Amino acid sequence: KQTELGKIIYDVHAMGNPILWWLATSSVFSILCLIVLGFFKEINYQHLPLFLFILANYFANLLPWIFVTRCTFLYHYMASYVFSWLGISWIIEQYLSSQIIVNRRLGIMMLLLISIAFVYWLPIYLGMPLSSQGFKIRMFGSWI
């Protein structure tokens, strides 16, 4: 519920972390690309069973909702989202354990972005007071 006392807004949204949402969802497509490239380049992937597990479960939980014509909500994506977390955690782990320093920095940067975004949107998760401008900035204008 949103109430405005003067210029202070108290609002609670269980919207999740947008950076984590986008990185996790993109990890599924990154894993899909890795599988396709692996078949064309004839690379022996030791992680192929993990990739197939993530993709099969992600799409098995997403496909029932793709063709629904009525209004769907964010919680319909949650079952798929769990498997996209597995994908992003595998990718970040690969970056952090890489011998290439650029990859390790990329893994650290991804973790920092997710953490910073969590702290940035924390007032909306907890219903803490925000100015109307602070609220609008966190909602990207009117994205919800």
Coordinates of N, CA and C in Angstrom, one line a residue:
K1 N 0.8 -1.2 0.0 CA 0.0 0.0 0.0 C 0.9 1.2 0.0
Q2 N 0.5 2.2 -0.7 CA 1.3 3.4 -0.8 C 0.5 4.6 -0.2
T3 N 1.1 5.2 0.8 CA 0.5 6.4 1.4 C 1.5 7.5 1.3
E4 N 1.1 8.7 1.2 CA 2.0 9.8 1.1 C 1.7 10.8 2.2
L5 N 2.6 10.9 3.1 CA 2.5 11.9 4.2 C 3.4 13.0 3.9
G6 N 2.9 14.1 3.4 CA 3.7 15.2 3.0 C 4.4 14.8 1.7
K7 N 5.7 14.7 1.8 CA 6.5 14.2 0.6 C 7.2 12.9 0.9
I8 N 6.7 12.2 1.9 CA 7.3 10.9 2.2 C 6.4 9.8 1.8
I9 N 7.0 8.8 1.1 CA 6.2 7.7 0.6 C 6.6 6.4 1.3
Y10 N 5.7 5.6 1.8 CA 5.9 4.3 2.4 C 5.3 3.3 1.4
D11 N 6.1 2.5 0.8 CA 5.5 1.5 -0.1 C 6.3 0.2 0.0
V12 N 5.6 -0.9 -0.2 CA 6.3 -2.2 -0.1 C 6.0 -2.9 -1.4
H13 N 7.1 -3.4 -2.1 CA 7.0 -4.1 -3.3 C 7.9 -5.3 -3.1
A14 N 7.4 -6.5 -3.4 CA 8.2 -7.7 -3.5 C 8.6 -8.0 -4.9
M15 N 9.3 -7.0 -5.5 CA 9.6 -7.1 -6.9 C 11.0 -7.8 -7.2
G16 N 11.8 -8.0 -6.2 CA 13.1 -8.6 -6.4 C 14.1 -7.6 -6.9
N17 N 15.3 -8.1 -7.1 CA 16.5 -7.3 -7.5 C 16.6 -7.3 -9.0
P18 N 16.3 -6.2 -9.6 CA 16.3 -6.1 -11.1 C 17.6 -6.6 -11.7
I19 N 18.8 -6.2 -11.1 CA 20.1 -6.6 -11.7 C 20.2 -8.2 -11.6
L20 N 19.8 -8.7 -10.5 CA 19.8 -10.2 -10.4 C 18.8 -10.9 -11.3
W21 N 17.7 -10.3 -11.5 CA 16.7 -10.8 -12.5 C 17.3 -10.9 -13.9
W22 N 17.9 -9.8 -14.3 CA 18.4 -9.7 -15.7 C 19.6 -10.6 -15.9
L23 N 20.5 -10.6 -14.9 CA 21.7 -11.4 -15.0 C 21.3 -12.9 -15.0
A24 N 20.4 -13.3 -14.1 CA 20.0 -14.7 -14.0 C 19.3 -15.1 -15.3
T25 N 18.4 -14.3 -15.8 CA 17.7 -14.7 -17.0 C 18.7 -14.8 -18.2
S26 N 19.6 -13.8 -18.3 CA 20.6 -13.9 -19.4 C 21.5 -15.1 -19.2
S27 N 21.7 -15.6 -18.0 CA 22.6 -16.7 -17.8 C 22.0 -18.0 -18.5
V28 N 20.7 -18.1 -18.6 CA 20.1 -19.2 -19.2 C 20.4 -19.2 -20.7
F29 N 20.3 -18.0 -21.3 CA 20.6 -17.9 -22.7 C 22.1 -18.0 -23.0
S30 N 22.9 -17.6 -22.0 CA 24.4 -17.8 -22.2 C 24.7 -19.3 -22.2
I31 N 24.1 -20.0 -21.3 CA 24.3 -21.5 -21.2 C 23.8 -22.1 -22.5
L32 N 22.7 -21.7 -23.0 CA 22.2 -22.2 -24.3 C 23.2 -22.0 -25.4
C33 N 23.7 -20.8 -25.4 CA 24.8 -20.5 -26.4 C 26.0 -21.3 -26.3
L34 N 26.4 -21.6 -25.0 CA 27.6 -22.4 -24.8 C 27.3 -23.9 -25.3
I35 N 26.1 -24.3 -25.1 CA 25.8 -25.7 -25.7 C 25.9 -25.7 -27.2
V36 N 25.2 -24.7 -27.8 CA 25.2 -24.6 -29.3 C 26.6 -24.5 -29.8
L37 N 27.4 -23.6 -29.2 CA 28.8 -23.4 -29.7 C 29.6 -24.7 -29.5
G38 N 29.4 -25.4 -28.4 CA 30.1 -26.7 -28.1 C 29.8 -27.7 -29.1
F39 N 28.6 -27.8 -29.7 CA 28.3 -28.8 -30.7 C 28.9 -28.4 -32.0
F40 N 29.0 -27.1 -32.3 CA 29.6 -26.7 -33.6 C 31.1 -26.8 -33.6
K41 N 31.7 -26.6 -32.4 CA 33.2 -26.6 -32.3 C 33.7 -28.0 -31.8
E42 N 32.7 -28.9 -31.6 CA 33.0 -30.2 -31.1 C 33.9 -30.2 -29.8
I43 N 33.5 -29.4 -28.9 CA 34.1 -29.3 -27.6 C 33.5 -30.3 -26.6
N44 N 34.3 -31.0 -25.9 CA 33.8 -32.0 -24.9 C 33.5 -31.2 -23.6
Y45 N 32.2 -31.0 -23.3 CA 31.9 -30.2 -22.1 C 31.7 -31.2 -21.0
Q46 N 32.4 -31.0 -19.9 CA 32.2 -31.7 -18.7 C 31.0 -31.3 -17.9
H47 N 30.5 -30.0 -18.3 CA 29.4 -29.5 -17.6 C 28.1 -29.7 -18.3
L48 N 28.1 -30.4 -19.4 CA 26.9 -30.6 -20.2 C 25.7 -31.1 -19.4
P49 N 25.9 -32.1 -18.5 CA 24.7 -32.6 -17.7 C 24.1 -31.4 -16.8
L50 N 25.0 -30.6 -16.3 CA 24.5 -29.5 -15.5 C 23.8 -28.5 -16.4
F51 N 24.3 -28.2 -17.5 CA 23.7 -27.3 -18.5 C 22.3 -27.8 -18.9
L52 N 22.2 -29.1 -19.2 CA 20.9 -29.7 -19.6 C 19.9 -29.7 -18.5
F53 N 20.4 -29.9 -17.2 CA 19.5 -29.9 -16.1 C 18.9 -28.5 -15.9
I54 N 19.8 -27.5 -16.0 CA 19.3 -26.1 -15.8 C 18.3 -25.7 -16.9
L55 N 18.7 -26.0 -18.1 CA 17.8 -25.6 -19.2 C 16.5 -26.4 -19.2
A56 N 16.6 -27.7 -19.0 CA 15.3 -28.5 -19.0 C 14.4 -28.0 -18.0
N57 N 14.9 -27.8 -16.8 CA 14.0 -27.4 -15.7 C 13.5 -25.9 -15.8
Y58 N 14.4 -25.1 -16.3 CA 14.0 -23.7 -16.6 C 12.8 -23.6 -17.6
F59 N 13.0 -24.3 -18.7 CA 12.0 -24.2 -19.7 C 10.7 -25.1 -19.4
A60 N 10.9 -26.1 -18.6 CA 9.8 -26.9 -18.2 C 8.9 -26.1 -17.3
N61 N 9.4 -25.2 -16.5 CA 8.6 -24.4 -15.6 C 8.1 -23.1 -16.2
L62 N 8.8 -22.7 -17.3 CA 8.4 -21.5 -18.0 C 7.3 -21.8 -19.1
L63 N 7.5 -22.9 -19.8 CA 6.6 -23.1 -21.0 C 5.1 -23.2 -20.7
P64 N 4.7 -23.7 -19.6 CA 3.2 -23.6 -19.3 C 2.6 -22.2 -19.3
W65 N 3.4 -21.3 -19.0 CA 2.9 -19.9 -18.9 C 3.1 -19.1 -20.1
I66 N 3.8 -19.5 -21.1 CA 4.1 -18.7 -22.3 C 2.8 -18.5 -23.1
F67 N 2.0 -19.5 -23.2 CA 0.8 -19.4 -24.1 C -0.4 -19.0 -23.3
V68 N -0.3 -18.6 -22.1 CA -1.5 -18.2 -21.3 C -1.9 -16.8 -21.8
T69 N -3.1 -16.6 -22.2 CA -3.6 -15.3 -22.7 C -4.1 -14.4 -21.7
R70 N -4.4 -14.9 -20.5 CA -4.9 -14.0 -19.4 C -3.7 -13.3 -18.8
C71 N -4.0 -12.4 -17.9 CA -2.9 -11.7 -17.2 C -2.1 -12.6 -16.4
T72 N -0.8 -12.6 -16.5 CA 0.1 -13.4 -15.7 C 0.9 -12.4 -14.8
F73 N 1.4 -13.0 -13.7 CA 2.1 -12.2 -12.7 C 3.5 -12.7 -12.5
L74 N 4.3 -11.9 -11.8 CA 5.7 -12.3 -11.6 C 5.9 -13.6 -10.9
Y75 N 5.0 -13.9 -10.0 CA 5.2 -15.2 -9.3 C 5.1 -16.4 -10.2
H76 N 4.5 -16.3 -11.3 CA 4.4 -17.4 -12.3 C 5.8 -17.8 -12.8
Y77 N 6.7 -16.8 -12.8 CA 8.1 -17.0 -13.3 C 9.0 -17.6 -12.2
M78 N 8.6 -17.6 -11.0 CA 9.5 -17.9 -9.8 C 10.1 -19.3 -9.9
A79 N 9.3 -20.3 -10.4 CA 9.8 -21.6 -10.5 C 11.0 -21.7 -11.5
S80 N 10.8 -21.0 -12.6 CA 11.9 -20.9 -13.6 C 13.1 -20.1 -13.1
Y81 N 12.8 -19.1 -12.4 CA 13.8 -18.2 -11.8 C 14.8 -18.9 -10.9
V82 N 14.3 -19.9 -10.2 CA 15.2 -20.7 -9.3 C 16.3 -21.4 -10.2
F83 N 16.0 -21.9 -11.3 CA 17.0 -22.5 -12.2 C 17.9 -21.5 -12.9
S84 N 17.4 -20.3 -13.1 CA 18.3 -19.3 -13.7 C 19.3 -18.8 -12.6
W85 N 18.9 -18.9 -11.4 CA 19.9 -18.6 -10.3 C 21.0 -19.7 -10.3
L86 N 20.7 -20.9 -10.6 CA 21.8 -21.9 -10.7 C 22.7 -21.5 -11.9
G87 N 22.1 -21.0 -13.0 CA 22.9 -20.6 -14.1 C 23.8 -19.5 -13.8
I88 N 23.3 -18.4 -13.2 CA 24.2 -17.3 -12.9 C 25.2 -17.6 -11.8
S89 N 24.9 -18.5 -10.9 CA 25.8 -18.9 -9.8 C 27.0 -19.7 -10.5
W90 N 26.6 -20.6 -11.5 CA 27.7 -21.3 -12.1 C 28.6 -20.4 -12.9
I91 N 28.0 -19.4 -13.6 CA 28.8 -18.5 -14.4 C 29.7 -17.6 -13.5
I92 N 29.2 -17.1 -12.4 CA 30.0 -16.3 -11.5 C 31.1 -17.2 -10.9
E93 N 30.8 -18.4 -10.6 CA 31.8 -19.3 -10.0 C 32.9 -19.6 -11.0
Q94 N 32.6 -19.7 -12.3 CA 33.6 -19.9 -13.3 C 34.5 -18.7 -13.5
Y95 N 33.8 -17.5 -13.4 CA 34.6 -16.3 -13.5 C 35.6 -16.1 -12.3
L96 N 35.1 -16.4 -11.1 CA 35.9 -16.2 -9.9 C 37.0 -17.2 -9.8
S97 N 36.9 -18.4 -10.3 CA 37.9 -19.4 -10.3 C 38.8 -19.4 -11.5
S98 N 38.6 -18.5 -12.4 CA 39.4 -18.4 -13.6 C 40.8 -17.9 -13.3
Q99 N 41.7 -18.3 -14.2 CA 43.1 -17.8 -14.1 C 43.3 -16.5 -14.7
I100 N 42.3 -16.1 -15.5 CA 42.4 -14.8 -16.3 C 41.8 -13.7 -15.3
I101 N 42.6 -12.7 -15.1 CA 42.3 -11.7 -14.1 C 41.1 -10.9 -14.5
V102 N 40.9 -10.7 -15.8 CA 39.7 -10.0 -16.3 C 38.4 -10.7 -16.0
N103 N 38.4 -12.0 -16.1 CA 37.3 -12.9 -15.7 C 37.0 -12.8 -14.3
R104 N 38.1 -12.8 -13.4 CA 37.8 -12.7 -12.0 C 37.3 -11.4 -11.6
R105 N 37.7 -10.4 -12.3 CA 37.2 -9.0 -12.0 C 35.7 -8.9 -12.4
L106 N 35.4 -9.6 -13.5 CA 34.0 -9.6 -14.0 C 33.1 -10.3 -13.0
G107 N 33.6 -11.4 -12.5 CA 32.8 -12.1 -11.5 C 32.6 -11.3 -10.2
I108 N 33.7 -10.6 -9.8 CA 33.5 -9.7 -8.6 C 32.6 -8.5 -8.9
M109 N 32.7 -8.0 -10.1 CA 31.8 -6.9 -10.5 C 30.4 -7.3 -10.5
M110 N 30.1 -8.5 -11.0 CA 28.7 -9.0 -11.0 C 28.2 -9.1 -9.6
L111 N 29.0 -9.7 -8.7 CA 28.6 -9.8 -7.3 C 28.3 -8.5 -6.6
L112 N 29.2 -7.5 -6.9 CA 29.1 -6.2 -6.4 C 27.8 -5.5 -6.9
L113 N 27.6 -5.6 -8.2 CA 26.3 -5.0 -8.8 C 25.1 -5.6 -8.2
I114 N 25.0 -6.9 -8.0 CA 23.9 -7.5 -7.3 C 23.7 -7.0 -5.9
S115 N 24.8 -6.9 -5.2 CA 24.8 -6.5 -3.8 C 24.4 -5.0 -3.7
I116 N 24.9 -4.2 -4.5 CA 24.6 -2.7 -4.5 C 23.1 -2.5 -4.9
A117 N 22.7 -3.3 -5.9 CA 21.2 -3.2 -6.3 C 20.3 -3.6 -5.1
F118 N 20.7 -4.6 -4.4 CA 19.9 -5.1 -3.3 C 19.8 -4.0 -2.2
V119 N 20.9 -3.3 -1.9 CA 20.9 -2.3 -0.9 C 20.1 -1.1 -1.5
Y120 N 20.2 -0.8 -2.7 CA 19.5 0.4 -3.3 C 18.0 0.2 -3.3
W121 N 17.5 -1.0 -3.6 CA 16.1 -1.3 -3.6 C 15.6 -1.8 -2.2
L122 N 16.4 -1.9 -1.2 CA 16.0 -2.4 0.1 C 14.9 -1.5 0.7
P123 N 14.9 -0.2 0.6 CA 13.7 0.6 1.2 C 12.4 0.1 0.6
I124 N 12.4 -0.3 -0.7 CA 11.1 -0.7 -1.3 C 10.7 -2.1 -0.8
Y125 N 11.7 -3.0 -0.5 CA 11.4 -4.3 0.0 C 10.8 -4.2 1.4
L126 N 11.4 -3.3 2.2 CA 11.0 -3.2 3.6 C 9.9 -2.1 3.9
G127 N 9.5 -1.3 3.0 CA 8.6 -0.3 3.2 C 9.1 0.9 4.0
M128 N 10.4 1.2 3.8 CA 11.0 2.3 4.5 C 10.6 3.6 3.9
P129 N 10.7 4.7 4.6 CA 10.2 6.0 4.1 C 11.2 6.5 3.0
L130 N 10.6 6.9 1.9 CA 11.3 7.5 0.8 C 10.7 8.8 0.3
S131 N 11.5 9.7 -0.2 CA 11.0 10.9 -0.8 C 10.3 10.5 -2.1
S132 N 9.4 11.3 -2.6 CA 8.7 10.9 -3.8 C 9.7 10.8 -5.0
Q133 N 10.7 11.6 -5.0 CA 11.7 11.5 -6.0 C 12.5 10.2 -5.9
G134 N 12.9 9.9 -4.6 CA 13.7 8.6 -4.4 C 12.8 7.4 -4.8
F135 N 11.5 7.5 -4.5 CA 10.6 6.4 -4.9 C 10.6 6.3 -6.4
K136 N 10.4 7.4 -7.1 CA 10.2 7.4 -8.6 C 11.5 6.9 -9.3
I137 N 12.7 7.3 -8.7 CA 13.9 6.8 -9.3 C 14.1 5.3 -9.1
R138 N 13.7 4.8 -8.0 CA 13.8 3.3 -7.8 C 12.8 2.6 -8.6
M139 N 11.7 3.2 -9.0 CA 10.7 2.6 -9.9 C 10.9 2.9 -11.3
F140 N 12.1 3.5 -11.7 CA 12.4 3.9 -13.1 C 11.2 4.7 -13.7
G141 N 10.7 5.6 -12.9 CA 9.6 6.4 -13.4 C 8.3 5.7 -13.0
S142 N 7.8 4.8 -13.9 CA 6.6 4.1 -13.6 C 6.6 2.7 -14.2
W143 N 7.7 2.0 -14.0 CA 7.8 0.7 -14.6 C 7.0 -0.4 -13.9
I144 N 6.4 -0.1 -12.8 CA 5.5 -1.1 -12.2 C 4.1 -0.6 -12.3

